[in-house]
Short mmCIF file of C-alpha atoms and ligand atoms in Angstrom, two decimals:
data_model
loop_
_atom_site.label_atom_id
_atom_site.label_comp_id
_atom_site.label_asym_id
_atom_site.label_seq_id
_atom_site.Cartn_x
_atom_site.Cartn_y
_atom_site.Cartn_z
CA MET A 226 0.05 -0.39 0.04
CA SER A 227 1.75 3.44 -1.01
CA PHE A 228 0.35 6.14 0.94
CA GLU A 229 1.10 8.81 -1.77
CA ASP A 230 -1.69 7.49 -3.74
CA TYR A 231 -4.46 8.33 -1.30
CA ARG A 232 -5.82 11.68 -0.87
CA GLY A 233 -8.27 13.89 0.06
CA VAL A 234 -10.97 13.79 3.46
CA TRP A 235 -13.93 12.46 2.68
CA VAL A 236 -17.17 12.40 4.35
CA PHE A 237 -20.14 9.97 3.97
CA ILE A 238 -23.50 12.89 3.70
CA GLU A 239 -26.38 10.84 4.96
CA GLU A 240 -29.78 11.58 3.72
CA LYS A 241 -32.80 12.24 6.61
CA ASP A 242 -36.09 13.36 4.96
CA GLY A 243 -34.92 14.21 1.82
CA ALA A 244 -32.43 16.77 3.18
CA ILE A 245 -28.56 16.22 4.56
CA ALA A 246 -28.19 14.74 8.40
CA PRO A 247 -27.07 17.99 10.84
CA VAL A 248 -24.37 15.32 11.46
CA SER A 249 -23.01 15.56 8.22
CA LEU A 250 -22.65 19.17 7.95
CA GLU A 251 -20.98 19.28 11.10
CA LEU A 252 -18.80 16.44 9.56
CA LEU A 253 -18.11 19.19 6.50
CA GLY A 254 -17.44 21.74 8.86
CA ALA A 255 -14.72 19.47 10.60
CA GLY A 256 -13.25 17.79 7.39
CA ARG A 257 -13.17 21.03 5.51
CA GLN A 258 -10.10 22.49 8.80
CA LEU A 259 -8.60 18.76 8.32
CA ALA A 260 -8.39 19.10 4.00
CA ASP A 261 -6.87 22.86 4.56
CA LYS A 262 -4.59 21.76 7.20
CA ARG A 263 -3.82 18.85 4.84
CA LYS A 264 -3.93 21.14 2.09
CA THR A 265 -6.25 19.00 0.09
CA GLU A 266 -9.85 18.59 -0.99
CA LEU A 267 -12.78 17.48 0.84
CA ALA A 268 -15.18 15.36 -0.78
CA GLY A 269 -18.49 13.88 0.24
CA VAL A 270 -19.90 10.58 -0.98
CA LEU A 271 -23.61 10.91 -1.27
CA ILE A 272 -25.64 7.96 -1.35
CA GLY A 273 -29.55 7.03 -2.15
CA GLU A 274 -32.18 7.85 -5.10
CA ASN A 275 -33.27 10.93 -6.31
CA ILE A 276 -30.67 12.55 -4.17
CA SER A 277 -28.29 14.68 -6.65
CA ALA A 278 -29.76 17.62 -5.47
CA LEU A 279 -28.30 17.47 -2.25
CA ALA A 280 -24.64 17.99 -3.71
CA ASP A 281 -25.33 21.54 -4.01
CA ARG A 282 -25.92 21.74 -0.06
CA ALA A 283 -22.81 20.09 0.31
CA PHE A 284 -21.13 22.59 -1.59
CA GLU A 285 -22.80 25.40 0.57
CA TYR A 286 -21.29 23.49 3.82
CA GLY A 287 -17.86 22.87 2.73
CA ALA A 288 -17.40 20.54 0.23
CA ASP A 289 -15.36 20.87 -2.72
CA LYS A 290 -16.31 17.52 -4.41
CA VAL A 291 -19.50 15.04 -4.11
CA TYR A 292 -19.27 11.67 -5.39
CA VAL A 293 -23.08 10.52 -6.19
CA TYR A 294 -24.43 7.13 -5.60
CA ASP A 295 -28.24 7.78 -7.08
CA ALA A 296 -30.46 4.79 -8.30
CA PRO A 297 -33.24 3.02 -6.71
CA ILE A 298 -31.38 0.56 -5.59
CA TYR A 299 -30.06 2.98 -2.83
CA ARG A 300 -33.80 4.55 -1.88
CA PHE A 301 -33.65 2.57 1.57
CA TYR A 302 -30.41 2.29 3.80
CA ARG A 303 -29.27 -1.09 3.16
CA THR A 304 -25.73 -2.37 4.39
CA GLU A 305 -25.25 -3.97 1.71
CA THR A 306 -25.94 -1.78 -1.03
CA TYR A 307 -24.44 1.17 0.50
CA MET A 308 -21.43 -0.83 1.60
CA ARG A 309 -20.56 -1.76 -2.07
CA ALA A 310 -20.93 1.58 -3.32
CA MET A 311 -18.61 2.54 -0.50
CA LEU A 312 -15.88 -0.13 -0.94
CA ALA A 313 -16.28 0.97 -5.16
CA CYS A 314 -15.78 4.08 -4.56
CA VAL A 315 -13.01 3.82 -1.80
CA GLU A 316 -11.45 1.50 -4.16
CA LYS A 317 -11.64 4.10 -7.07
CA HIS A 318 -10.27 7.20 -5.61
CA LYS A 319 -8.43 6.31 -2.50
CA PRO A 320 -9.19 8.86 0.15
CA GLU A 321 -6.74 9.63 2.51
CA ILE A 322 -9.35 10.07 5.47
CA LEU A 323 -13.25 9.32 5.65
CA LEU A 324 -15.50 9.89 8.27
CA TYR A 325 -18.90 9.23 9.02
CA GLY A 326 -21.90 10.39 11.67
CA ALA A 327 -21.85 8.26 14.68
CA THR A 328 -25.62 7.66 14.11
CA SER A 329 -27.18 4.25 13.60
CA THR A 330 -26.43 4.24 9.62
CA GLY A 331 -23.17 5.50 9.77
CA LYS A 332 -22.15 3.16 12.61
CA ASP A 333 -23.28 0.46 10.98
CA LEU A 334 -22.04 1.67 7.55
CA ALA A 335 -18.71 2.65 8.68
CA SER A 336 -18.16 -1.03 10.48
CA ALA A 337 -19.65 -2.65 7.14
CA VAL A 338 -16.78 -1.26 5.02
CA ALA A 339 -14.49 -1.59 8.11
CA THR A 340 -14.59 -5.53 7.36
CA ASP A 341 -14.02 -5.20 4.12
CA LEU A 342 -11.26 -2.47 3.97
CA PRO A 343 -7.67 -3.70 5.48
CA THR A 344 -7.88 -0.66 7.32
CA GLY A 345 -9.08 0.10 11.04
CA LEU A 346 -12.02 2.29 12.51
CA THR A 347 -12.04 4.39 15.67
CA ALA A 348 -15.57 4.78 16.85
CA ASP A 349 -17.60 7.11 18.62
CA THR A 350 -14.76 10.14 18.10
CA THR A 351 -15.32 13.64 19.83
CA GLN A 352 -12.07 15.24 18.60
CA LEU A 353 -10.14 15.20 15.35
CA ASP A 354 -7.26 16.69 14.17
CA VAL A 355 -4.42 15.88 11.87
CA GLU A 356 -0.59 15.87 10.81
CA GLU A 357 -0.12 18.49 8.73
CA ASP A 358 3.13 16.60 7.20
CA THR A 359 2.11 13.11 7.68
CA GLY A 360 -1.37 13.17 6.95
CA LEU A 361 -1.89 10.88 10.10
CA LEU A 362 -5.44 11.59 11.34
CA LEU A 363 -5.65 12.25 15.60
CA ALA A 364 -9.21 10.87 16.53
CA SER A 365 -9.88 11.24 19.93
CA ARG A 366 -12.62 9.44 22.09
CA PRO A 367 -13.25 8.41 25.77
CA ALA A 368 -11.91 5.46 26.84
CA PHE A 369 -11.86 3.19 30.06
CA GLY A 370 -15.43 4.27 30.63
CA GLY A 371 -14.56 7.83 29.99
CA ASN A 372 -11.97 8.35 32.84
CA ILE A 373 -9.20 9.09 29.98
CA MET A 374 -9.47 10.69 26.39
CA ALA A 375 -7.56 8.33 24.08
CA THR A 376 -6.03 9.57 20.68
CA ILE A 377 -5.85 6.65 18.53
CA LEU A 378 -4.35 6.38 15.18
CA CYS A 379 -4.06 4.33 12.14
CA LYS A 380 -0.12 4.55 11.43
CA LYS A 381 -0.30 1.43 8.72
CA TYR A 382 -3.24 1.30 6.42
CA ARG A 383 -5.41 3.91 4.55
CA PRO A 384 -8.38 5.39 4.41
CA GLN A 385 -8.15 6.64 8.13
CA MET A 386 -11.60 6.34 9.15
CA ALA A 387 -13.69 7.36 12.17
CA THR A 388 -17.22 7.63 13.26
CA VAL A 389 -18.16 10.92 14.82
CA ARG A 390 -20.48 11.45 17.64
CA PRO A 391 -23.07 13.90 16.56
CA LYS A 392 -23.48 17.71 17.96
CA VAL A 393 -19.49 17.84 18.65
CA MET A 394 -18.28 19.26 15.32
CA LYS A 395 -19.63 22.44 14.21
CA ALA A 396 -21.33 22.86 10.79
CA LEU A 397 -19.69 26.15 8.99
CA PRO A 398 -22.25 29.24 8.45
CA ARG A 399 -23.75 27.99 4.91
CA LYS A 400 -22.38 29.97 1.76
CA VAL A 401 -25.17 29.92 -0.69
CA GLY A 402 -24.79 29.23 -4.16
CA ALA A 403 -20.94 27.73 -3.33
CA SER A 404 -20.31 25.13 -5.71
CA GLY A 405 -18.32 22.48 -6.51
CA VAL A 406 -17.51 19.54 -8.78
CA VAL A 407 -19.88 16.19 -9.14
CA VAL A 408 -19.11 12.55 -9.98
CA GLU A 409 -21.60 10.55 -11.06
CA GLU A 410 -20.75 7.03 -9.96
CA CYS A 411 -23.03 4.34 -11.24
CA LEU A 412 -22.52 0.44 -10.01
CA PRO A 413 -23.77 -2.70 -11.94
CA LEU A 414 -26.04 -3.79 -8.42
CA ARG A 415 -29.16 -5.72 -9.21
CA GLU A 416 -31.83 -6.07 -6.69
CA GLU A 417 -32.31 -9.54 -7.19
CA ASP A 418 -28.68 -10.59 -5.86
CA ILE A 419 -29.13 -8.38 -2.85
CA ARG A 420 -30.44 -10.27 0.37
CA THR A 421 -32.13 -7.35 2.23
CA LYS A 422 -35.54 -6.53 1.27
CA VAL A 423 -37.22 -3.38 2.63
CA LEU A 424 -41.18 -4.33 2.59
CA GLU A 425 -42.25 -1.38 5.05
CA ILE A 426 -40.98 1.33 6.75
CA VAL A 427 -42.97 1.95 10.16
CA ARG A 428 -41.96 5.44 11.97
CA SER A 429 -42.07 4.91 15.54
CA THR A 430 -45.01 6.26 17.36
CA THR A 431 -43.40 6.92 20.49
CA ARG A 432 -43.92 10.25 21.89
CA ARG A 433 -40.53 10.66 23.70
CA ILE A 434 -38.47 12.91 21.96
CA ARG A 435 -35.13 12.49 21.10
CA ILE A 436 -32.39 14.67 23.45
CA ASP A 437 -29.98 15.03 21.01
CA GLU A 438 -32.34 16.57 18.44
CA ALA A 439 -35.13 18.34 20.74
CA ASP A 440 -34.84 22.32 21.24
CA VAL A 441 -35.44 22.25 24.96
CA VAL A 442 -34.35 19.49 27.48
CA VAL A 443 -35.50 19.12 30.99
CA ALA A 444 -33.11 17.03 32.65
CA GLY A 445 -33.46 15.48 36.15
CA GLY A 446 -30.81 14.46 38.69
CA LYS A 447 -30.88 12.27 42.06
CA GLY A 448 -31.78 15.35 43.97
CA LEU A 449 -35.62 14.39 42.73
CA GLY A 450 -35.15 11.55 45.42
CA SER A 451 -37.40 8.74 43.80
CA PRO A 452 -39.13 7.42 40.71
CA ALA A 453 -42.20 9.26 41.62
CA GLY A 454 -39.81 12.44 42.10
CA PHE A 455 -38.15 12.33 38.92
CA LYS A 456 -42.26 12.44 37.54
CA ILE A 457 -42.01 15.82 37.71
CA VAL A 458 -39.37 16.39 35.54
CA GLU A 459 -41.30 14.40 32.93
CA GLN A 460 -44.40 16.82 33.68
CA LEU A 461 -42.58 19.75 33.12
CA ALA A 462 -40.75 18.33 29.69
CA GLU A 463 -44.63 17.16 28.73
CA ALA A 464 -45.93 20.95 29.07
CA LEU A 465 -43.12 22.37 27.07
CA GLY A 466 -43.07 19.70 24.44
CA ALA A 467 -39.52 19.09 25.47
CA ALA A 468 -37.27 16.21 25.56
CA VAL A 469 -36.43 14.24 29.04
CA GLY A 470 -32.56 13.75 29.94
CA ALA A 471 -31.19 12.58 33.33
CA SER A 472 -28.09 11.82 35.28
CA ARG A 473 -25.74 9.12 34.75
CA ASP A 474 -26.85 8.23 38.60
CA VAL A 475 -30.64 8.52 37.70
CA VAL A 476 -30.51 6.12 34.71
CA GLU A 477 -28.19 3.55 37.01
CA ALA A 478 -31.38 3.90 39.41
CA GLY A 479 -33.05 2.83 36.44
CA TRP A 480 -35.96 5.14 36.62
CA ILE A 481 -35.25 6.12 33.23
CA GLY A 482 -32.99 4.23 30.10
CA HIS A 483 -29.66 4.92 29.44
CA HIS A 484 -30.43 6.70 26.22
CA HIS A 485 -31.98 9.57 28.34
CA GLN A 486 -28.41 10.12 29.42
CA VAL A 487 -26.81 13.20 28.98
CA GLY A 488 -23.21 13.58 29.54
CA GLN A 489 -20.05 11.68 29.07
CA THR A 490 -21.02 8.28 28.70
CA GLY A 491 -24.28 9.39 27.00
CA THR A 492 -25.55 12.06 24.80
CA THR A 493 -24.11 14.84 24.04
CA VAL A 494 -26.67 17.75 23.78
CA THR A 495 -27.08 21.38 22.65
CA PRO A 496 -30.73 22.16 23.20
CA LYS A 497 -31.86 26.15 22.89
CA ILE A 498 -32.92 25.34 26.82
CA TYR A 499 -31.32 22.63 29.12
CA PHE A 500 -33.22 22.42 32.49
CA ALA A 501 -30.89 20.79 35.34
CA ILE A 502 -33.41 19.97 38.05
CA GLY A 503 -31.45 18.00 40.94
CA ILE A 504 -28.35 17.62 39.36
CA SER A 505 -25.61 18.68 41.22
CA GLY A 506 -23.12 19.40 37.76
CA ALA A 507 -20.38 16.67 37.55
CA ILE A 508 -17.84 17.56 35.01
CA GLN A 509 -19.02 14.70 33.29
CA HIS A 510 -22.62 15.61 33.15
CA LEU A 511 -21.71 19.06 31.97
CA VAL A 512 -19.35 18.08 29.05
CA GLY A 513 -22.56 16.57 27.81
CA MET A 514 -24.95 19.82 27.95
CA GLN A 515 -22.29 22.88 28.47
CA ASN A 516 -22.91 23.92 24.93
CA SER A 517 -26.50 24.33 25.51
CA GLY A 518 -28.01 28.20 24.55
CA LEU A 519 -29.58 28.73 27.98
CA ILE A 520 -29.17 26.71 30.93
CA ILE A 521 -31.44 27.20 33.78
CA ALA A 522 -30.49 25.20 36.84
CA ILE A 523 -32.78 23.95 40.08
CA ASN A 524 -30.57 23.05 43.40
CA LYS A 525 -31.32 23.34 47.01
CA ASP A 526 -27.67 23.57 47.27
CA PRO A 527 -26.40 27.12 46.70
CA ALA A 528 -23.19 25.81 46.33
CA ALA A 529 -23.63 22.94 43.73
CA PRO A 530 -21.16 23.19 40.82
CA ILE A 531 -24.12 23.10 38.08
CA PHE A 532 -24.71 27.01 39.57
CA GLN A 533 -21.21 28.17 37.75
CA ALA A 534 -22.13 26.67 34.40
CA CYS A 535 -25.66 27.83 34.34
CA HIS A 536 -27.23 31.25 32.45
CA TYR A 537 -30.07 31.15 35.71
CA GLY A 538 -30.22 29.59 38.74
CA ILE A 539 -33.03 28.62 41.36
CA VAL A 540 -31.79 28.19 44.83
CA GLY A 541 -34.85 25.94 46.29
CA ASP A 542 -36.85 22.80 46.68
CA ALA A 543 -37.15 21.25 43.39
CA LEU A 544 -40.38 19.13 44.60
CA THR A 545 -41.94 22.46 45.33
CA ILE A 546 -40.79 24.87 42.10
CA VAL A 547 -40.99 22.54 38.87
CA PRO A 548 -44.72 21.38 39.45
CA MET A 549 -45.37 25.80 40.18
CA LEU A 550 -43.30 25.88 37.06
CA THR A 551 -45.50 23.49 35.04
CA GLU A 552 -48.56 24.41 35.87
CA ALA A 553 -47.61 28.38 35.03
CA PHE A 554 -46.47 26.94 31.51
CA LYS A 555 -49.00 25.05 30.86
CA SER A 556 -51.55 28.06 31.64
CA ALA A 557 -49.19 30.46 29.48
CA LEU A 558 -49.24 27.87 26.69
CA GLY A 559 -52.60 27.16 26.56
P1 FAD B 857 -25.65 14.07 42.40
O1 FAD B 857 -24.31 14.41 42.34
O2 FAD B 857 -26.03 13.23 43.93
O3 FAD B 857 -26.29 14.89 42.88
C1 FAD B 857 -28.20 15.88 43.17
C2 FAD B 857 -27.81 16.95 43.68
O4 FAD B 857 -29.71 17.20 43.73
C3 FAD B 857 -27.45 17.43 44.65
O5 FAD B 857 -26.43 18.87 44.11
C4 FAD B 857 -27.98 18.36 45.75
O6 FAD B 857 -27.92 19.60 45.87
C5 FAD B 857 -29.65 18.56 44.51
N1 FAD B 857 -30.87 18.08 45.59
C6 FAD B 857 -30.99 17.17 46.43
N2 FAD B 857 -32.05 17.31 46.78
C7 FAD B 857 -32.82 18.00 45.93
C8 FAD B 857 -34.03 18.75 46.00
N3 FAD B 857 -35.61 18.50 46.42
N4 FAD B 857 -34.34 19.94 45.34
C9 FAD B 857 -33.11 20.22 44.68
N5 FAD B 857 -32.07 19.44 44.58
C10 FAD B 857 -31.82 19.04 45.29
N6 FAD B 857 -22.86 11.96 35.20
C11 FAD B 857 -23.85 11.80 33.98
O7 FAD B 857 -24.83 12.65 34.22
N7 FAD B 857 -23.85 11.53 32.49
C12 FAD B 857 -22.25 10.93 32.50
O8 FAD B 857 -22.31 10.65 31.22
C13 FAD B 857 -21.69 10.31 33.11
N8 FAD B 857 -20.62 9.73 32.74
C14 FAD B 857 -19.38 9.40 34.14
C15 FAD B 857 -18.63 8.56 33.76
C16 FAD B 857 -17.55 8.45 34.69
C17 FAD B 857 -16.23 7.54 34.00
C18 FAD B 857 -17.74 8.87 35.90
C19 FAD B 857 -16.76 8.04 37.24
C20 FAD B 857 -18.59 9.37 36.46
C21 FAD B 857 -19.97 9.24 35.15
N9 FAD B 857 -21.02 10.20 35.80
C22 FAD B 857 -21.64 10.63 34.21
C23 FAD B 857 -21.26 10.62 37.57
C24 FAD B 857 -20.79 11.80 37.58
O9 FAD B 857 -19.33 11.98 38.10
C25 FAD B 857 -22.02 11.96 39.12
O10 FAD B 857 -21.82 11.15 39.88
C26 FAD B 857 -23.44 12.12 38.45
O11 FAD B 857 -23.63 13.30 37.42
C27 FAD B 857 -24.41 12.84 39.41
O12 FAD B 857 -25.38 12.51 39.23
P2 FAD B 857 -26.50 13.94 40.10
O13 FAD B 857 -25.87 15.41 39.86
O14 FAD B 857 -28.17 13.19 39.37
O15 FAD B 857 -26.44 13.51 41.04
#
């Protein structure tokens, strides 16, 4: 393997509901910095049906080039079809670095591609950098249960691949009208050769809003005392149409499921408004929510560290204050 053959930074561009998924825009922002440092180009790989128009959007967010696989066989994400397209593209055009969002689709595709290519994959990265001269990707992520940050290198193989957590990188401001090079690619894939068939797409009917997508997150901590106490957080969230977040101690106590956990070993969130109720503000919690637009903390201990991280703080008993807030919001919002 000659490293000189491998050039450019690539981003797998995920499509969601007819638009580019936010994480892919974030990765174009991060990829742009890596590509500029390496003085190379930033390319996107777009796979789907009737998705060619999204290439223009990728240019507006930093891409120089987009490889497009646009055919009915790619209408729904299937590991096999997308993997074959990505493998073909990598083998033909040889990127130095290839990034995927750490979404269910991105993780599935990256791991499938990694099993076929003679290279490694760093999963769930939260920081990226590149050595200007060697092109070595410095992919960092929490390791050993979040106790250390590990920087993982792929010294002997190319491309260097990583999945990157949503909401940790920043998308560039949109440059309306920016253009680039579209490379249309085609593979002789036949539906009858693909083992997986999508028979029906059934949308989840759960009323719970995802914490990583919500504009408002109401999060509760151990200070609420019991599962019954935690209900007041859920009631406030419902009144506001918000997602319910939780500290790790609450999740470990079994009051709510792990996908509600905010923090280093949970999900990173950046809502417009974040309520931290009965949460002390341990560093492992703060790293998962400190970039929220407006942080409102309620805690009975005036010395709780959360008050150093919030924009507005209410010192008092959450079990009294939160039901009052819920009623006030309910009547204000009708
Ligand atoms: P506590 O620390 O017990 O705080 C409860 C707070 O509630 C206190 O400040 C108290 O003053 C207040 N309170 C009590 N009663 C009331 C009341 N009636 N009204 C108002 N306030 C009240 N934590 C996470 O959250 N996310 C993570 O991803 C995470 N990852 C971790 C990874 C590692 C490797 C380690 C070691 C720890 C991790 N933690 C994580 C745990 C973290 O260190 C804290 O233990 C945890 O966040 C504390 O949860 P808490 O704030 O709900 O509980």
